[in-house]
mmCIF file of C-alpha atoms in Angstrom:
data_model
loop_
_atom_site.group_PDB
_atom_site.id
_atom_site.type_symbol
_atom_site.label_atom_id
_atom_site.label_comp_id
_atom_site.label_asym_id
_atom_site.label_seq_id
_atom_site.Cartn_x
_atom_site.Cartn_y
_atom_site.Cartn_z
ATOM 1 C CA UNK A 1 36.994 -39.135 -54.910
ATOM 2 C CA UNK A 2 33.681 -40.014 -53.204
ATOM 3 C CA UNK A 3 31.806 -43.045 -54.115
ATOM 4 C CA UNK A 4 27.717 -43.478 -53.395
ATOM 5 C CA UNK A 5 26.108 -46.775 -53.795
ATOM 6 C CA UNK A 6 22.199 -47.293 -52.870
ATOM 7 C CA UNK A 7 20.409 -49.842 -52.215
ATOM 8 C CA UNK A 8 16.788 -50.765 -50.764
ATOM 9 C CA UNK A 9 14.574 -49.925 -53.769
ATOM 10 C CA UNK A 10 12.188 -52.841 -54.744
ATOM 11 C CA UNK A 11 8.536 -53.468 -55.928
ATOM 12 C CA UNK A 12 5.416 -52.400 -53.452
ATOM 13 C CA UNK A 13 1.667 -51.546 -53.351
ATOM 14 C CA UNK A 14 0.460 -48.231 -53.302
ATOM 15 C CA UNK A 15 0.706 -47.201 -49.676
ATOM 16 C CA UNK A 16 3.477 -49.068 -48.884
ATOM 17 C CA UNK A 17 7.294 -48.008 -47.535
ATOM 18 C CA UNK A 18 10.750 -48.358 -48.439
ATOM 19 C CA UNK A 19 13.696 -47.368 -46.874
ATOM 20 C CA UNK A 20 16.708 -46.287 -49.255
ATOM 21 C CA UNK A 21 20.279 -46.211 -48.189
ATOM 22 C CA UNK A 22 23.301 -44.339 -49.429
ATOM 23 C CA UNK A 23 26.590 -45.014 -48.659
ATOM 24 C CA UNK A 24 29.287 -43.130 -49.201
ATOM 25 C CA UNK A 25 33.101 -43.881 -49.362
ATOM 26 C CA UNK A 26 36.306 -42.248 -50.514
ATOM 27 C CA UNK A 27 36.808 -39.888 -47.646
ATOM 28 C CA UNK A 28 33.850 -38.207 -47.511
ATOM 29 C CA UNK A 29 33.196 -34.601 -46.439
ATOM 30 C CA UNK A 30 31.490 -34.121 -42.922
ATOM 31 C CA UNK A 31 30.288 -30.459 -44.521
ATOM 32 C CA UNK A 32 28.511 -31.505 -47.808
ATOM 33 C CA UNK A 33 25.002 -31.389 -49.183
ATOM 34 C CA UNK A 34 23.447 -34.313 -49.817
ATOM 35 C CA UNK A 35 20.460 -35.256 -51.733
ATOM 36 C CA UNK A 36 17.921 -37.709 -53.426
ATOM 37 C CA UNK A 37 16.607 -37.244 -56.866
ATOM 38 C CA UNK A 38 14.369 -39.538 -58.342
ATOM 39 C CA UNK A 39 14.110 -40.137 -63.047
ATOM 40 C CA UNK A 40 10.613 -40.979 -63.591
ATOM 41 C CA UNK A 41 10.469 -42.206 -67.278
ATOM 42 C CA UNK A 42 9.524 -39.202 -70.124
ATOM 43 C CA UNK A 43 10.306 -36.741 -66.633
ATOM 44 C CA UNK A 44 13.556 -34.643 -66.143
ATOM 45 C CA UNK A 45 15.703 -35.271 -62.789
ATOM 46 C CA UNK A 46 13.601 -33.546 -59.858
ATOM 47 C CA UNK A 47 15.383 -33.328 -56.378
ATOM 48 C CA UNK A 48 13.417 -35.000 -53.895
ATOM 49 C CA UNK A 49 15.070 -34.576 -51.071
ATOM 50 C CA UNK A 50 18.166 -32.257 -49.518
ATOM 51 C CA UNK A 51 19.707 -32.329 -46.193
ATOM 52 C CA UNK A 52 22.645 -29.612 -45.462
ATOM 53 C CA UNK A 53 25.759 -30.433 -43.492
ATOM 54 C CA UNK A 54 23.945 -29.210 -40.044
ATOM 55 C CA UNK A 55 20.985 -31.484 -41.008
ATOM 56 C CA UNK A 56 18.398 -28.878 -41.907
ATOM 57 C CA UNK A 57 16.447 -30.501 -44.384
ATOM 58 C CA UNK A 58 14.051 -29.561 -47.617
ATOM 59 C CA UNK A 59 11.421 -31.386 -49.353
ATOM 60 C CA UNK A 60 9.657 -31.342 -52.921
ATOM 61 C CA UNK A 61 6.084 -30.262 -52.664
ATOM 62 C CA UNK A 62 5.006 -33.508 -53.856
ATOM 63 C CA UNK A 63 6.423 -36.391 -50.980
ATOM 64 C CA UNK A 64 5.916 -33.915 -47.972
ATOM 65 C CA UNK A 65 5.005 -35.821 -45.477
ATOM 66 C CA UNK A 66 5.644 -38.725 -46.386
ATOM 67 C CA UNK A 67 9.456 -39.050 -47.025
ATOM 68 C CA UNK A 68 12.006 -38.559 -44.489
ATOM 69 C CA UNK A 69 15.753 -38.025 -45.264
ATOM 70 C CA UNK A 70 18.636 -38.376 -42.664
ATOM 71 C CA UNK A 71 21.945 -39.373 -42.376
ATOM 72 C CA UNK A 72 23.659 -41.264 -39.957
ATOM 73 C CA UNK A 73 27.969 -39.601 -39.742
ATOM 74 C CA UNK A 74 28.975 -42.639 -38.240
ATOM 75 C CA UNK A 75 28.521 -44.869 -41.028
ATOM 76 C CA UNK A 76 28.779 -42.604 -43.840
ATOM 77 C CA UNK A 77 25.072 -43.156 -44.681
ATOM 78 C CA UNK A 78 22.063 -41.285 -46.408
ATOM 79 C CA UNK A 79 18.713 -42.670 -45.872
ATOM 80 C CA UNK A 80 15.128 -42.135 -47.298
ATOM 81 C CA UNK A 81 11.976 -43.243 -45.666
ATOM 82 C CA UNK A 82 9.223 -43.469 -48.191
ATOM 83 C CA UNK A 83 5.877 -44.119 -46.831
ATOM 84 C CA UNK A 84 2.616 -43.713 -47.986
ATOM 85 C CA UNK A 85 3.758 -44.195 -51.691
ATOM 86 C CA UNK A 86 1.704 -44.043 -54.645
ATOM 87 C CA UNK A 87 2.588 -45.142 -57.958
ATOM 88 C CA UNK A 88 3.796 -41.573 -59.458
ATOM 89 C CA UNK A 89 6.435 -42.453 -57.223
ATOM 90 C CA UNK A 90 7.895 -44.934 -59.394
ATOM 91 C CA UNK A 91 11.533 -43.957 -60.818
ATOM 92 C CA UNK A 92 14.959 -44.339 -60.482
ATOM 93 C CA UNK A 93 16.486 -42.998 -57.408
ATOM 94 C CA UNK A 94 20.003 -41.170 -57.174
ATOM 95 C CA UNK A 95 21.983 -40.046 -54.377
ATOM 96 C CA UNK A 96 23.949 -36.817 -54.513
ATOM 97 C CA UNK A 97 27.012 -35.337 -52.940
ATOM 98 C CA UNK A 98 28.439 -31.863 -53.128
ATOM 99 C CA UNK A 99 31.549 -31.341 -50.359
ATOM 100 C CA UNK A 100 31.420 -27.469 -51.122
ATOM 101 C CA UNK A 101 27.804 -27.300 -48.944
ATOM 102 C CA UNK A 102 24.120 -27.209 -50.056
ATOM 103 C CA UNK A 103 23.121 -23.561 -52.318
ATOM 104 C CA UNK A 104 20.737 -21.801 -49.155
ATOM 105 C CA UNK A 105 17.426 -20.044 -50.059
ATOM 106 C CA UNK A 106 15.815 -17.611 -47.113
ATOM 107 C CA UNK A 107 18.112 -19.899 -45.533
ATOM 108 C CA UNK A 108 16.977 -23.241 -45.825
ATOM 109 C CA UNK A 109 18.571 -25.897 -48.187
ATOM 110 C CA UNK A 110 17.554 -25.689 -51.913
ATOM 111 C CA UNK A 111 16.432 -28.021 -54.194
ATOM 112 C CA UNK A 112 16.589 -26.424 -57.270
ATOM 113 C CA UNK A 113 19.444 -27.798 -59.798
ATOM 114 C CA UNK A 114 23.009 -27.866 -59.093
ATOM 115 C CA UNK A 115 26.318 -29.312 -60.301
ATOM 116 C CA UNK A 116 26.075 -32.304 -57.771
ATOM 117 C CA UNK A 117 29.987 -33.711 -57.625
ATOM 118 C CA UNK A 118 29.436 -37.383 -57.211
ATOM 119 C CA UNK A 119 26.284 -39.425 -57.590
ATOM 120 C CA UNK A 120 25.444 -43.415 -57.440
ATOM 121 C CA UNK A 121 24.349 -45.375 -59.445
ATOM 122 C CA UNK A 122 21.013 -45.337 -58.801
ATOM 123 C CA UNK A 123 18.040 -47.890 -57.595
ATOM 124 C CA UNK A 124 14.935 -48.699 -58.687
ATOM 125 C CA UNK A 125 11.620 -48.239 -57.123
ATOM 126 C CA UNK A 126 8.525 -49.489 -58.122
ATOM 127 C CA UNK A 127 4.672 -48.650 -56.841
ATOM 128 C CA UNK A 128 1.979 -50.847 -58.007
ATOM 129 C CA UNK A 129 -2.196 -49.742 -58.000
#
């Protein structure tokens, strides 16, 4: 089984960046999709962020650019680069791993809901006014 643990949320002003981290453990798949979604309270789970296996990548409407995900193989690591964020970006952010490969749309990565198989545990980001 794959673990995910993230780390690098915190408290920041409007405007401000972060950079999140993912790392994953357990053997995991060099062909999965991977992805950020954020829990903003009263709001559903919304996929921020998906990059597939060849790193093509996909964004929500609402943090393009301004957030950046990548992955480094080497070390087994997702990253986010928030910048520019504003305080509707406040929420809980997860990491998400599927080994069977990200669901394509006019073949790009999609971000609509799936069965992720293994997720962290989540880390908190906060955006003050």
């Amino acid at each position: 089984a794959v673990q995910l643990a993230e780390s690098g949320g915190g408290s920041v002003q409007s405007g401000g960046s972060l950079r999140l981290a993912c790392v994953a453990s357990g053997n995991p798949s060099r062909g999965s999709c991977m992805a950020w979604f954020r829990l903003t309270p009263g709001n559903e789970r919304e996929a921020v962020a998906v990059i597939d296996s060849d790193g093509s990548t996909n964004y929500a409407d609402s943090v393009k650019g301004r957030f950046t995900i990548s992955k480094d193989n080497a070390k087994n690591t997702l990253y986010l680069e928030m910048d520019a964020l504003k305080p509707e970006d406040s929420a809980m952010y997860y990491c998400a791993d599927d080994p069977w490969g990200c669901t394509l749309i006019s073949g790009s990565p999609s971000l609509v809901y799936r069965d992720y198989k293994y997720w962290g545990q989540g880390t908190q980001v906060t955006v003050s006014s």
